[in-house]
PDB file of C-alpha atoms in Angstrom:
ATOM      1  CA  MET U 197       0.000   0.000   0.000  1.00 38.00           C
ATOM      2  CA  ARG U 198       1.370   3.391  -0.976  1.00 47.00           C
ATOM      3  CA  LYS U 199       2.479   5.446   1.992  1.00 48.00           C
ATOM      4  CA  ILE U 200       0.850   8.837   2.432  1.00 47.00           C
ATOM      5  CA  ARG U 201       3.183  11.730   3.189  1.00 47.00           C
ATOM      6  CA  GLN U 202       2.932  12.731   6.830  1.00 53.00           C
ATOM      7  CA  HIS U 203       3.644  16.405   6.116  1.00 55.00           C
ATOM      8  CA  VAL U 204       2.883  18.720   3.215  1.00 58.00           C
ATOM      9  CA  ASN U 205       3.718  22.407   2.943  1.00 54.00           C
ATOM     10  CA  PRO U 206       0.381  24.273   3.264  1.00 49.00           C
ATOM     11  CA  LEU U 207       2.047  27.433   1.936  1.00 48.00           C
ATOM     12  CA  SER U 208       2.996  25.919  -1.429  1.00 51.00           C
ATOM     13  CA  ALA U 209       1.257  27.330  -4.502  1.00 48.00           C
ATOM     14  CA  HIS U 210      -0.674  24.089  -5.038  1.00 49.00           C
ATOM     15  CA  PHE U 211      -2.446  24.467  -1.700  1.00 50.00           C
ATOM     16  CA  MET U 212      -2.903  28.240  -1.668  1.00 50.00           C
ATOM     17  CA  ARG U 213      -5.735  28.161  -4.202  1.00 69.00           C
ATOM     18  CA  THR U 214      -9.268  28.129  -2.761  1.00 71.00           C
ATOM     19  CA  ARG U 215     -10.555  24.631  -3.511  1.00 80.00           C
ATOM     20  CA  ALA U 216     -12.576  23.542  -0.479  1.00 83.00           C
ATOM     21  CA  GLN U 217     -16.247  22.736  -1.002  1.00 90.00           C
ATOM     22  CA  PRO U 218     -19.221  22.669   1.394  1.00 94.00           C
ATOM     23  CA  VAL U 219     -19.628  19.293   3.057  1.00 89.00           C
ATOM     24  CA  ALA U 220     -22.789  17.588   1.841  1.00 83.00           C
ATOM     25  CA  ARG U 221     -25.023  16.343   4.626  1.00 85.00           C
ATOM     26  CA  PRO U 222     -25.569  12.582   4.237  1.00 87.00           C
ATOM     27  CA  PRO U 223     -29.208  11.499   3.798  1.00 88.00           C
ATOM     28  CA  GLY U 224     -31.003  10.147   6.829  1.00 89.00           C
ATOM     29  CA  LEU U 225     -29.669  12.657   9.356  1.00 94.00           C
ATOM     30  CA  ALA U 226     -31.974  15.217  10.930  1.00 92.00           C
ATOM     31  CA  PRO U 227     -31.480  18.758   9.560  1.00 89.00           C
ATOM     32  CA  ASP U 228     -30.690  20.014  13.055  1.00 91.00           C
ATOM     33  CA  CYS U 229     -28.496  17.091  14.161  1.00 95.00           C
ATOM     34  CA  PRO U 230     -25.268  17.893  16.031  1.00 97.00           C
ATOM     35  CA  VAL U 231     -22.257  18.565  13.818  1.00 98.00           C
ATOM     36  CA  GLU U 232     -18.679  17.996  14.946  1.00 98.00           C
ATOM     37  CA  VAL U 233     -15.512  18.497  12.906  1.00 98.00           C
ATOM     38  CA  GLU U 234     -12.003  17.105  13.254  1.00 98.00           C
ATOM     39  CA  LEU U 235      -9.555  19.593  11.742  1.00 95.00           C
ATOM     40  CA  GLY U 236      -6.509  17.961  10.164  1.00 93.00           C
ATOM     41  CA  CYS U 237      -7.982  14.514  10.726  1.00 94.00           C
ATOM     42  CA  ALA U 238      -5.174  12.409   9.158  1.00 90.00           C
ATOM     43  CA  ASP U 239      -6.222   8.756   9.647  1.00 94.00           C
ATOM     44  CA  ALA U 240      -9.271  10.020  11.566  1.00 97.00           C
ATOM     45  CA  GLU U 241      -9.265   7.398  14.323  1.00 97.00           C
ATOM     46  CA  PHE U 242     -11.004   9.928  16.553  1.00 98.00           C
ATOM     47  CA  SER U 243     -13.667  10.684  13.937  1.00 98.00           C
ATOM     48  CA  PHE U 244     -14.331   7.017  13.164  1.00 98.00           C
ATOM     49  CA  ALA U 245     -14.834   6.172  16.831  1.00 98.00           C
ATOM     50  CA  ARG U 246     -16.999   9.193  17.496  1.00 98.00           C
ATOM     51  CA  ALA U 247     -19.212   8.626  14.438  1.00 98.00           C
ATOM     52  CA  ALA U 248     -19.680   4.965  15.335  1.00 98.00           C
ATOM     53  CA  ALA U 249     -20.751   5.838  18.877  1.00 98.00           C
ATOM     54  CA  ARG U 250     -23.141   8.611  17.786  1.00 97.00           C
ATOM     55  CA  PRO U 251     -25.068   7.563  14.667  1.00 96.00           C
ATOM     56  CA  ASN U 252     -27.425  10.544  14.908  1.00 96.00           C
ATOM     57  CA  MET U 253     -24.571  13.050  14.741  1.00 97.00           C
ATOM     58  CA  LEU U 254     -22.762  14.265  11.612  1.00 98.00           C
ATOM     59  CA  MET U 255     -19.022  13.816  12.068  1.00 98.00           C
ATOM     60  CA  VAL U 256     -16.756  15.524   9.525  1.00 98.00           C
ATOM     61  CA  GLY U 257     -13.042  14.969   9.018  1.00 97.00           C
ATOM     62  CA  LEU U 258     -11.097  17.644   7.133  1.00 96.00           C
ATOM     63  CA  ASP U 259      -7.532  17.391   5.880  1.00 92.00           C
ATOM     64  CA  ILE U 260      -5.204  18.877   3.291  1.00 87.00           C
ATOM     65  CA  ARG U 261      -3.938  15.464   2.084  1.00 87.00           C
ATOM     66  CA  GLU U 262      -6.405  14.173  -0.469  1.00 88.00           C
ATOM     67  CA  PRO U 263      -5.006  10.605  -0.647  1.00 89.00           C
ATOM     68  CA  CYS U 264      -5.643  10.368   3.084  1.00 90.00           C
ATOM     69  CA  LEU U 265      -9.224  11.544   2.597  1.00 95.00           C
ATOM     70  CA  ALA U 266      -9.789   8.995  -0.173  1.00 95.00           C
ATOM     71  CA  ARG U 267      -8.688   6.144   2.106  1.00 96.00           C
ATOM     72  CA  ASN U 268     -10.877   7.408   4.905  1.00 97.00           C
ATOM     73  CA  ARG U 269     -13.918   7.507   2.616  1.00 96.00           C
ATOM     74  CA  VAL U 270     -13.340   3.898   1.585  1.00 97.00           C
ATOM     75  CA  ARG U 271     -13.037   2.804   5.202  1.00 98.00           C
ATOM     76  CA  ALA U 272     -16.174   4.729   6.220  1.00 97.00           C
ATOM     77  CA  ALA U 273     -18.143   3.000   3.464  1.00 97.00           C
ATOM     78  CA  GLU U 274     -16.782  -0.394   4.475  1.00 98.00           C
ATOM     79  CA  GLU U 275     -17.786   0.206   8.089  1.00 98.00           C
ATOM     80  CA  GLY U 276     -21.220   1.512   7.133  1.00 97.00           C
ATOM     81  CA  LEU U 277     -20.714   4.899   8.784  1.00 97.00           C
ATOM     82  CA  ALA U 278     -23.204   6.966   6.811  1.00 96.00           C
ATOM     83  CA  ASN U 279     -22.887   9.829   9.316  1.00 97.00           C
ATOM     84  CA  LEU U 280     -19.163  10.302   8.671  1.00 98.00           C
ATOM     85  CA  ALA U 281     -18.020  12.618   5.863  1.00 97.00           C
ATOM     86  CA  PHE U 282     -14.598  13.816   4.728  1.00 97.00           C
ATOM     87  CA  GLY U 283     -13.493  16.898   2.841  1.00 95.00           C
ATOM     88  CA  TYR U 284     -10.428  18.745   1.621  1.00 93.00           C
ATOM     89  CA  VAL U 285      -9.382  21.970   3.282  1.00 92.00           C
ATOM     90  CA  ASN U 286      -6.335  24.149   3.768  1.00 88.00           C
ATOM     91  CA  LEU U 287      -7.375  25.569   7.116  1.00 87.00           C
ATOM     92  CA  ASN U 288      -5.717  28.937   6.649  1.00 86.00           C
ATOM     93  CA  VAL U 289      -7.046  29.388   3.114  1.00 87.00           C
ATOM     94  CA  ASP U 290     -10.563  28.037   2.622  1.00 86.00           C
ATOM     95  CA  ILE U 291     -12.181  26.682   5.793  1.00 92.00           C
ATOM     96  CA  ASP U 292     -14.724  29.482   5.350  1.00 92.00           C
ATOM     97  CA  GLN U 293     -16.034  27.651   2.261  1.00 93.00           C
ATOM     98  CA  VAL U 294     -16.943  24.456   4.127  1.00 95.00           C
ATOM     99  CA  PHE U 295     -19.583  25.406   6.702  1.00 95.00           C
ATOM    100  CA  ALA U 296     -22.320  27.984   6.970  1.00 94.00           C
ATOM    101  CA  PRO U 297     -22.197  30.493   9.841  1.00 95.00           C
ATOM    102  CA  ALA U 298     -23.378  29.118  13.195  1.00 96.00           C
ATOM    103  CA  SER U 299     -23.707  25.549  11.906  1.00 96.00           C
ATOM    104  CA  VAL U 300     -21.039  23.580  13.840  1.00 97.00           C
ATOM    105  CA  ASP U 301     -21.339  22.379  17.430  1.00 98.00           C
ATOM    106  CA  ARG U 302     -17.724  21.483  18.050  1.00 98.00           C
ATOM    107  CA  PHE U 303     -14.349  21.752  16.292  1.00 98.00           C
ATOM    108  CA  HIS U 304     -11.572  19.372  17.338  1.00 98.00           C
ATOM    109  CA  LEU U 305      -7.989  20.417  16.565  1.00 95.00           C
ATOM    110  CA  LEU U 306      -6.012  17.404  17.740  1.00 95.00           C
ATOM    111  CA  PHE U 307      -2.218  17.303  17.731  1.00 91.00           C
ATOM    112  CA  PRO U 308      -1.552  19.659  14.802  1.00 88.00           C
ATOM    113  CA  ASP U 309       1.831  19.379  13.100  1.00 70.00           C
ATOM    114  CA  PRO U 310       4.327  21.078  15.442  1.00 45.00           C
ATOM    115  CA  TRP U 311       6.691  22.191  12.628  1.00 39.00           C
ATOM    116  CA  VAL U 312       9.558  22.209  15.104  1.00 41.00           C
ATOM    117  CA  LYS U 313      12.187  23.810  12.840  1.00 38.00           C
ATOM    118  CA  LYS U 314      12.191  27.578  13.254  1.00 46.00           C
ATOM    119  CA  SER U 315      12.085  28.097   9.479  1.00 37.00           C
ATOM    120  CA  HIS U 316       8.916  25.957   9.297  1.00 34.00           C
ATOM    121  CA  GLN U 317       7.006  27.495  12.181  1.00 37.00           C
ATOM    122  CA  LYS U 318       5.223  29.884   9.823  1.00 42.00           C
ATOM    123  CA  ARG U 319       3.335  26.778   8.620  1.00 41.00           C
ATOM    124  CA  ARG U 320       1.656  26.243  11.990  1.00 52.00           C
ATOM    125  CA  VAL U 321      -2.082  26.307  11.658  1.00 70.00           C
ATOM    126  CA  ILE U 322      -3.352  28.497  14.496  1.00 83.00           C
ATOM    127  CA  GLU U 323      -3.550  32.196  13.666  1.00 89.00           C
ATOM    128  CA  PRO U 324      -6.076  34.918  14.579  1.00 92.00           C
ATOM    129  CA  ALA U 325      -7.893  34.817  11.223  1.00 92.00           C
ATOM    130  CA  LEU U 326      -8.526  31.083  11.576  1.00 92.00           C
ATOM    131  CA  VAL U 327      -9.875  31.508  15.113  1.00 95.00           C
ATOM    132  CA  GLU U 328     -12.258  34.209  13.906  1.00 95.00           C
ATOM    133  CA  THR U 329     -13.519  31.979  11.097  1.00 95.00           C
ATOM    134  CA  LEU U 330     -14.041  28.991  13.391  1.00 96.00           C
ATOM    135  CA  VAL U 331     -15.959  31.063  15.920  1.00 96.00           C
ATOM    136  CA  ALA U 332     -18.195  32.428  13.163  1.00 96.00           C
ATOM    137  CA  GLN U 333     -19.019  28.851  12.143  1.00 96.00           C
ATOM    138  CA  LEU U 334     -19.740  27.693  15.704  1.00 97.00           C
ATOM    139  CA  ARG U 335     -23.284  27.665  16.969  1.00 96.00           C
ATOM    140  CA  PRO U 336     -23.906  29.670  20.165  1.00 94.00           C
ATOM    141  CA  GLY U 337     -22.492  27.561  22.976  1.00 95.00           C
ATOM    142  CA  GLY U 338     -20.279  25.674  20.513  1.00 97.00           C
ATOM    143  CA  GLU U 339     -16.772  24.561  21.386  1.00 98.00           C
ATOM    144  CA  LEU U 340     -13.233  24.717  20.066  1.00 97.00           C
ATOM    145  CA  HIS U 341     -11.373  21.730  21.512  1.00 98.00           C
ATOM    146  CA  ALA U 342      -7.612  21.605  20.962  1.00 96.00           C
ATOM    147  CA  ALA U 343      -4.877  19.271  22.173  1.00 96.00           C
ATOM    148  CA  SER U 344      -1.151  18.804  21.640  1.00 95.00           C
ATOM    149  CA  ASP U 345       1.688  16.759  23.094  1.00 94.00           C
ATOM    150  CA  VAL U 346       4.102  19.645  22.458  1.00 92.00           C
ATOM    151  CA  PHE U 347       3.906  22.282  25.167  1.00 94.00           C
ATOM    152  CA  ASP U 348       5.185  25.124  22.965  1.00 90.00           C
ATOM    153  CA  VAL U 349       2.486  24.389  20.384  1.00 91.00           C
ATOM    154  CA  ALA U 350      -0.231  24.212  23.039  1.00 94.00           C
ATOM    155  CA  LEU U 351       0.972  27.462  24.560  1.00 93.00           C
ATOM    156  CA  GLU U 352       0.975  29.102  21.128  1.00 91.00           C
ATOM    157  CA  ILE U 353      -2.628  27.990  20.562  1.00 94.00           C
ATOM    158  CA  MET U 354      -3.618  29.340  23.960  1.00 95.00           C
ATOM    159  CA  ALA U 355      -1.799  32.626  23.415  1.00 94.00           C
ATOM    160  CA  THR U 356      -3.557  33.112  20.080  1.00 94.00           C
ATOM    161  CA  VAL U 357      -7.054  32.244  21.280  1.00 96.00           C
ATOM    162  CA  GLU U 358      -6.738  34.216  24.518  1.00 96.00           C
ATOM    163  CA  ASP U 359      -5.093  37.253  22.939  1.00 95.00           C
ATOM    164  CA  PRO U 360      -6.982  40.348  24.198  1.00 96.00           C
ATOM    165  CA  ALA U 361      -7.307  41.405  20.548  1.00 96.00           C
ATOM    166  CA  LEU U 362      -9.719  38.482  20.065  1.00 95.00           C
ATOM    167  CA  GLU U 363     -11.709  39.096  23.222  1.00 95.00           C
ATOM    168  CA  HIS U 364     -14.629  40.354  21.116  1.00 94.00           C
ATOM    169  CA  LEU U 365     -15.154  36.805  19.797  1.00 95.00           C
ATOM    170  CA  GLY U 366     -16.562  35.762  23.162  1.00 95.00           C
ATOM    171  CA  LEU U 367     -14.561  32.558  23.624  1.00 96.00           C
ATOM    172  CA  ALA U 368     -14.320  31.395  27.233  1.00 96.00           C
ATOM    173  CA  ASN U 369     -11.729  28.924  28.523  1.00 97.00           C
ATOM    174  CA  LEU U 370     -13.584  26.203  30.450  1.00 97.00           C
ATOM    175  CA  SER U 371     -10.535  25.815  32.728  1.00 97.00           C
ATOM    176  CA  GLY U 372     -10.268  29.535  33.386  1.00 96.00           C
ATOM    177  CA  PRO U 373      -7.882  31.989  31.716  1.00 96.00           C
ATOM    178  CA  TRP U 374      -4.599  30.351  30.704  1.00 96.00           C
ATOM    179  CA  GLY U 375      -5.730  27.021  32.121  1.00 97.00           C
ATOM    180  CA  PHE U 376      -5.310  23.567  30.589  1.00 98.00           C
ATOM    181  CA  TRP U 377      -8.055  20.945  30.810  1.00 98.00           C
ATOM    182  CA  ARG U 378      -7.024  17.795  32.681  1.00 95.00           C
ATOM    183  CA  GLY U 379      -7.872  14.464  31.094  1.00 96.00           C
ATOM    184  CA  ASN U 380      -9.931  13.652  28.021  1.00 97.00           C
ATOM    185  CA  PRO U 381     -13.592  14.687  28.380  1.00 97.00           C
ATOM    186  CA  PHE U 382     -14.498  12.504  25.403  1.00 97.00           C
ATOM    187  CA  ALA U 383     -14.731   8.733  25.206  1.00 96.00           C
ATOM    188  CA  GLU U 384     -12.688   8.731  21.983  1.00 98.00           C
ATOM    189  CA  ALA U 385      -9.001   9.444  21.404  1.00 97.00           C
ATOM    190  CA  SER U 386      -6.908  10.021  18.301  1.00 96.00           C
ATOM    191  CA  ARG U 387      -4.116   7.612  17.426  1.00 95.00           C
ATOM    192  CA  ARG U 388      -1.574  10.280  18.421  1.00 92.00           C
ATOM    193  CA  GLU U 389      -3.192  10.676  21.841  1.00 96.00           C
ATOM    194  CA  GLN U 390      -3.201   6.938  22.414  1.00 96.00           C
ATOM    195  CA  THR U 391       0.513   6.769  21.568  1.00 95.00           C
ATOM    196  CA  THR U 392       1.300   9.752  23.787  1.00 95.00           C
ATOM    197  CA  LEU U 393      -0.459   8.222  26.779  1.00 95.00           C
ATOM    198  CA  ARG U 394       1.199   4.824  26.268  1.00 96.00           C
ATOM    199  CA  ARG U 395       4.512   6.646  26.513  1.00 96.00           C
ATOM    200  CA  GLU U 396       3.260   8.233  29.755  1.00 96.00           C
ATOM    201  CA  GLN U 397       3.637  11.684  28.254  1.00 95.00           C
ATOM    202  CA  ARG U 398       1.436  14.715  28.870  1.00 96.00           C
ATOM    203  CA  VAL U 399      -1.431  15.868  26.680  1.00 97.00           C
ATOM    204  CA  TRP U 400      -1.961  19.626  26.820  1.00 96.00           C
ATOM    205  CA  ARG U 401      -5.677  20.212  26.214  1.00 98.00           C
ATOM    206  CA  MET U 402      -7.795  23.347  25.859  1.00 97.00           C
ATOM    207  CA  ARG U 403     -11.553  23.778  25.653  1.00 98.00           C
ATOM    208  CA  TYR U 404     -13.082  27.079  24.568  1.00 97.00           C
ATOM    209  CA  VAL U 405     -16.786  27.799  24.198  1.00 97.00           C
ATOM    210  CA  ARG U 406     -18.758  30.628  22.698  1.00 93.00           C
ATOM    211  CA  SER U 407     -19.830  32.256  25.924  1.00 83.00           C
ATOM    212  CA  ASP U 408     -23.118  33.641  24.597  1.00 69.00           C
ATOM    213  CA  MET U 409     -24.825  30.352  25.570  1.00 48.00           C
ATOM    214  CA  PRO U 410     -24.036  27.340  27.814  1.00 47.00           C
ATOM    215  CA  ALA U 411     -21.412  24.926  26.490  1.00 47.00           C
ATOM    216  CA  ALA U 412     -22.239  21.603  24.879  1.00 49.00           C
ATOM    217  CA  THR U 413     -21.506  18.528  27.006  1.00 49.00           C
ATOM    218  CA  GLY U 414     -18.365  16.511  26.540  1.00 54.00           C
ATOM    219  CA  SER U 415     -20.039  13.166  26.052  1.00 57.00           C
TER     220      SER U 415
END
């Protein structure tokens, strides 16, 4: 089986064109069913488990690597997960094309590429414009859930989301300002999280909700 590249440069010309499309809602789901999205889903172990456990919810996996998405679609069909959809996106270019405003209940950003080399750090995904777009697509009370096993990356996410310049977005940290959430509030875990915990390493997790309404539950 052909190996899929683990990293691609999201700033290359090929990926800087707006190509993302709205995710089509699979038939059989209620128009107002919960919608959750895994950003940069890779092999989507988290999305597969969550969709299987919640057949009345639409679970969406987004990634920049189209071969990865193709494999995920085949697996979803084989497992009969009609409530699981996948789509292409370059998060810093065209995520605004994928969802209507106030239509998503929860975004999961799980273990984004750390791009450790200093010359590559400009490729990191979290930036103020992305946070603004995600908040616009969240329903009132919706959540941005992020996790990393690299402290510097987690701290960078927190610093971006909690920047006073973005205070107008109304995101509230469920652990209090500059606080990390202990443990996994969800029954599912990504492959990277499972590996991290087997190594007895720390997961740095953040949960932010639109504070204009109560937060969704973690279950």
